[in-house]
CSV table of C-alpha atoms and ligand atoms in Angstrom, one decimal:
chain,number,residue,atom,x,y,z
A,1,UNK,CA,-2.3,-17.5,25.8
A,2,UNK,CA,-2.4,-15.1,29.2
A,3,UNK,CA,0.7,-13.1,31.0
A,4,UNK,CA,2.5,-9.8,30.3
A,5,UNK,CA,0.6,-8.9,27.0
A,6,UNK,CA,-2.1,-10.9,26.8
A,7,UNK,CA,-5.0,-11.9,28.9
A,8,UNK,CA,-7.6,-14.1,28.8
A,9,UNK,CA,-11.4,-13.3,27.6
A,10,UNK,CA,-14.4,-13.8,30.2
A,11,UNK,CA,-17.1,-15.9,29.4
A,12,UNK,CA,-19.6,-13.1,28.0
A,13,UNK,CA,-16.3,-11.8,25.7
A,14,UNK,CA,-15.4,-14.8,24.4
A,15,UNK,CA,-18.3,-15.6,21.2
A,16,UNK,CA,-16.5,-11.4,20.8
A,17,UNK,CA,-12.7,-12.9,19.9
A,18,UNK,CA,-11.8,-14.0,16.3
A,19,UNK,CA,-10.7,-17.6,15.7
A,20,UNK,CA,-6.8,-17.2,16.4
A,21,UNK,CA,-6.6,-13.5,18.4
A,22,UNK,CA,-5.9,-12.9,21.7
A,23,UNK,CA,-6.7,-9.9,23.9
A,24,UNK,CA,-3.6,-7.7,24.1
A,25,UNK,CA,-3.4,-5.5,27.6
A,26,UNK,CA,-3.0,-2.6,25.9
A,27,UNK,CA,-3.0,-1.1,22.8
A,28,UNK,CA,-0.4,-1.7,21.0
A,29,UNK,CA,0.7,0.3,17.9
A,30,UNK,CA,1.1,-1.5,14.8
A,31,UNK,CA,2.6,1.3,12.1
A,32,UNK,CA,4.9,-0.1,9.1
A,33,UNK,CA,7.2,2.6,8.4
A,34,UNK,CA,7.4,6.2,10.5
A,35,UNK,CA,5.1,8.2,11.6
A,36,UNK,CA,4.2,10.9,9.2
A,37,UNK,CA,4.6,14.3,11.0
A,38,UNK,CA,1.1,16.5,9.8
A,39,UNK,CA,1.0,19.6,11.2
A,40,UNK,CA,-3.1,20.6,11.7
A,41,UNK,CA,-4.1,23.3,9.2
A,42,UNK,CA,-2.0,22.1,6.4
A,43,UNK,CA,-4.2,19.2,6.9
A,44,UNK,CA,-6.6,18.0,3.5
A,45,UNK,CA,-8.8,14.9,2.7
A,46,UNK,CA,-9.2,14.3,-0.9
A,47,UNK,CA,-12.4,12.9,-2.8
A,48,UNK,CA,-12.0,11.9,-5.9
A,49,UNK,CA,-12.1,8.8,-9.2
A,50,UNK,CA,-15.9,8.0,-10.0
A,51,UNK,CA,-16.8,10.6,-7.1
A,52,UNK,CA,-17.2,14.4,-7.4
A,53,UNK,CA,-13.6,15.8,-6.3
A,54,UNK,CA,-13.8,17.6,-3.6
A,55,UNK,CA,-11.2,18.7,-0.5
A,56,UNK,CA,-11.8,18.8,2.9
A,57,UNK,CA,-10.8,20.9,5.0
A,58,UNK,CA,-9.4,20.1,9.4
A,59,UNK,CA,-12.9,23.2,10.5
A,60,UNK,CA,-14.9,20.6,6.9
A,61,UNK,CA,-14.4,17.7,9.5
A,62,UNK,CA,-14.9,19.1,12.5
A,63,UNK,CA,-18.7,20.8,11.2
A,64,UNK,CA,-20.0,17.8,10.4
A,65,UNK,CA,-21.7,15.1,12.9
A,66,UNK,CA,-19.8,14.0,15.5
A,67,UNK,CA,-20.1,10.6,17.7
A,68,UNK,CA,-18.8,8.8,20.4
A,69,UNK,CA,-18.5,5.0,20.1
A,70,UNK,CA,-17.5,1.8,21.1
A,71,UNK,CA,-15.4,-0.7,18.7
A,72,UNK,CA,-13.7,-4.1,19.1
A,73,UNK,CA,-10.2,-4.2,16.8
A,74,UNK,CA,-8.1,-6.6,15.5
A,75,UNK,CA,-4.7,-7.0,14.3
A,76,UNK,CA,-3.6,-9.7,11.9
A,77,UNK,CA,-0.6,-10.2,14.0
A,78,UNK,CA,-3.6,-12.1,16.9
A,79,UNK,CA,-3.5,-9.5,19.2
A,80,UNK,CA,-7.3,-8.0,19.3
A,81,UNK,CA,-8.4,-5.0,21.7
A,82,UNK,CA,-12.1,-5.1,22.6
A,83,UNK,CA,-14.4,-1.9,23.2
A,84,UNK,CA,-12.1,0.7,22.5
A,85,UNK,CA,-13.7,4.0,22.9
A,86,UNK,CA,-13.2,6.5,20.2
A,87,UNK,CA,-15.3,10.2,18.8
A,88,UNK,CA,-15.9,10.6,15.4
A,89,UNK,CA,-17.6,11.4,12.1
A,90,UNK,CA,-19.8,8.3,10.8
A,91,UNK,CA,-18.4,7.4,7.2
A,92,UNK,CA,-22.0,7.9,5.9
A,93,UNK,CA,-22.1,11.4,7.3
A,94,UNK,CA,-18.4,12.3,6.2
A,95,UNK,CA,-19.6,11.3,3.0
A,96,UNK,CA,-23.0,12.4,2.6
A,97,UNK,CA,-22.5,15.7,0.6
A,98,UNK,CA,-20.4,13.8,-2.3
A,99,UNK,CA,-21.9,12.1,-5.3
A,100,UNK,CA,-20.9,8.7,-6.2
A,101,UNK,CA,-20.9,7.8,-9.7
A,102,UNK,CA,-23.4,4.6,-9.7
A,103,UNK,CA,-20.6,2.2,-11.2
A,104,UNK,CA,-18.0,2.9,-8.0
A,105,UNK,CA,-17.7,-0.1,-6.2
A,106,UNK,CA,-14.5,0.3,-4.5
A,107,UNK,CA,-12.5,2.6,-2.8
A,108,UNK,CA,-9.1,3.0,-2.2
A,109,UNK,CA,-7.6,4.7,1.2
A,110,UNK,CA,-4.9,6.7,0.6
A,111,UNK,CA,-2.6,8.0,3.7
A,112,UNK,CA,0.3,10.9,4.8
A,113,UNK,CA,2.7,8.5,5.0
A,114,UNK,CA,2.0,6.7,1.1
A,115,UNK,CA,0.2,3.7,2.8
A,116,UNK,CA,-2.7,1.9,1.2
A,117,UNK,CA,-5.3,0.6,1.9
A,118,UNK,CA,-7.9,-1.2,0.1
A,119,UNK,CA,-11.9,-1.7,0.7
A,120,UNK,CA,-15.2,-2.7,-1.2
A,121,UNK,CA,-17.7,0.2,-0.9
A,122,UNK,CA,-20.5,-1.8,1.2
A,123,UNK,CA,-17.9,-2.6,3.1
A,124,UNK,CA,-17.3,0.8,4.1
A,125,UNK,CA,-20.3,2.3,3.8
A,126,UNK,CA,-22.0,0.8,7.0
A,127,UNK,CA,-23.3,2.7,10.6
A,128,UNK,CA,-20.3,1.4,12.0
A,129,UNK,CA,-17.4,2.8,10.9
A,130,UNK,CA,-15.9,5.9,11.9
A,131,UNK,CA,-12.9,8.7,10.7
A,132,UNK,CA,-12.2,8.9,14.2
A,133,UNK,CA,-10.0,12.6,15.6
A,134,UNK,CA,-10.4,10.5,19.8
A,135,UNK,CA,-9.3,8.2,21.7
A,136,UNK,CA,-10.7,7.2,25.1
A,137,UNK,CA,-11.5,10.8,25.2
A,138,UNK,CA,-8.1,12.0,24.0
A,139,UNK,CA,-7.1,13.8,20.7
A,140,UNK,CA,-6.0,10.4,19.1
A,141,UNK,CA,-2.1,10.3,19.5
A,142,UNK,CA,-0.4,10.4,16.4
A,143,UNK,CA,1.3,6.9,16.7
A,144,UNK,CA,-3.0,5.3,16.9
A,145,UNK,CA,-3.6,7.5,13.8
A,146,UNK,CA,-3.6,10.9,14.6
A,147,UNK,CA,-5.1,13.9,13.3
A,148,UNK,CA,-7.6,11.5,12.1
A,149,UNK,CA,-7.9,7.6,11.4
A,150,UNK,CA,-10.7,5.6,9.7
A,151,UNK,CA,-12.0,2.7,12.3
A,152,UNK,CA,-13.6,-0.7,10.5
A,153,UNK,CA,-14.0,-2.8,13.0
A,154,UNK,CA,-16.0,-5.4,11.2
A,155,UNK,CA,-11.8,-6.0,9.1
A,156,UNK,CA,-9.0,-6.7,10.3
A,157,UNK,CA,-7.7,-3.1,11.5
A,158,UNK,CA,-5.1,-2.9,8.6
A,159,UNK,CA,-8.5,-2.1,7.3
A,160,UNK,CA,-8.7,0.9,9.5
A,161,UNK,CA,-6.4,3.7,7.5
A,162,UNK,CA,-4.4,5.7,9.3
A,163,UNK,CA,-3.3,9.7,9.1
A,164,UNK,CA,-5.7,8.8,6.4
A,165,UNK,CA,-6.2,11.5,3.9
A,166,UNK,CA,-7.7,11.0,0.9
A,167,UNK,CA,-10.2,8.2,-0.7
A,168,UNK,CA,-10.3,7.3,-4.2
A,169,UNK,CA,-13.4,5.5,-5.8
A,170,UNK,CA,-13.0,2.9,-8.4
A,171,UNK,CA,-15.7,0.9,-10.3
A,172,UNK,CA,-12.7,-2.5,-10.6
A,173,UNK,CA,-10.8,-4.1,-7.3
A,174,UNK,CA,-7.8,-3.1,-6.4
A,175,UNK,CA,-5.1,-3.9,-3.9
A,176,UNK,CA,-3.5,-1.5,-1.1
A,177,UNK,CA,-0.4,-1.7,0.1
A,178,UNK,CA,-0.7,-4.7,2.6
A,179,UNK,CA,-3.1,-7.0,-0.2
A,180,UNK,CA,-0.2,-6.3,-2.7
A,181,UNK,CA,2.2,-8.1,0.1
A,182,UNK,CA,0.9,-11.5,1.0
A,183,UNK,CA,-2.6,-10.4,2.8
A,184,UNK,CA,-6.4,-11.3,2.1
A,185,UNK,CA,-8.7,-8.8,-0.2
A,186,UNK,CA,-10.9,-8.4,2.2
A,187,UNK,CA,-9.9,-9.1,5.6
A,188,UNK,CA,-12.8,-10.4,8.0
A,189,UNK,CA,-11.0,-11.5,11.1
A,190,UNK,CA,-14.5,-14.4,11.9
A,191,UNK,CA,-13.5,-16.2,8.8
A,192,UNK,CA,-9.5,-16.0,9.6
A,193,UNK,CA,-8.6,-14.4,5.8
A,194,UNK,CA,-5.4,-13.3,6.5
A,195,UNK,CA,-3.6,-13.8,3.8
A,196,UNK,CA,-4.0,-13.9,-0.1
A,197,UNK,CA,-5.8,-16.3,-1.7
A,198,UNK,CA,-4.1,-15.4,-5.2
A,199,UNK,CA,-1.8,-17.4,-6.2
B,201,LIG,N1,-1.3,4.5,8.2
B,201,LIG,C1,-1.3,3.3,8.9
B,201,LIG,N2,-2.0,2.9,8.9
B,201,LIG,C2,-1.9,1.6,9.6
B,201,LIG,C3,-1.3,0.7,9.2
B,201,LIG,C4,0.0,1.4,9.1
B,201,LIG,O1,1.4,0.8,8.8
B,201,LIG,N3,0.3,2.8,8.4
B,201,LIG,N4,-1.3,-0.2,10.1
B,201,LIG,C5,-2.8,-1.0,9.8
B,201,LIG,C6,-2.7,-1.6,11.4
B,201,LIG,S1,-1.4,-3.4,10.2
B,201,LIG,C7,-3.6,-2.4,12.2
B,201,LIG,S2,-3.6,-3.4,13.2
B,201,LIG,C8,-3.8,-0.7,12.8
B,201,LIG,C9,-3.0,-0.8,14.0
B,201,LIG,O2,-3.4,0.3,14.6
B,201,LIG,P1,-2.7,1.2,15.8
B,201,LIG,O3,-1.2,1.5,15.6
B,201,LIG,O4,-4.1,2.3,16.4
B,201,LIG,O5,-2.7,0.4,17.1
B,201,LIG,O6,-3.8,0.0,11.8
B,201,LIG,C10,-3.6,-0.1,10.9
B,201,LIG,N5,-3.4,0.6,10.3
B,202,LIG,MO1,-2.7,-5.3,11.6
């Protein structure tokens, strides 16, 4: 599919496009509901559940190691974007000072605006996952999740919570917003885990 909104992958891009996906020309915004208004001075990020309860300020996050990274982005609605460049804090660096209970195996992402999405701890704690505040060299636009969003490149992008402001560590799997509304609990684009496998 090519034309106004999609471009054809080149030969070397072909194997980076998951089944049923098409390359978007721009970087579409995909939000359920409206973009929350967030004042940086009031911004905070909470960690709770099976972890030492912690509240991080914006300055705390800026004091963490900052890394530029490039990642592919796959929305379940069938558009993908390759080689998106971001800057942010690696998830493993972000959580370095947090003591997790050994029973923690699942995580609920919480956001300004009320969106939630669940992720397994193993899927979250990967080197290629980041909390990003900069997109293509500019402060992350509010529509794309600014001031801070998660980026989890190996799963469909509904797992990459925009305006993220909390992680709740859990022993048992739980379901976030889209997962309760028909999407797959994990969302691997390579095996096309779009829809829930539950009755
Ligand atoms: N808080 C929040 N995060 C969200 C969403 C949302 O509606 N609210 N949409 C998800 C979906 S379905 C996708 S594809 C990506 C879209 O990110 P973008 O708008 O920056 O392209 O954000 C994900 N994170
Ligand atoms: Mo999406």
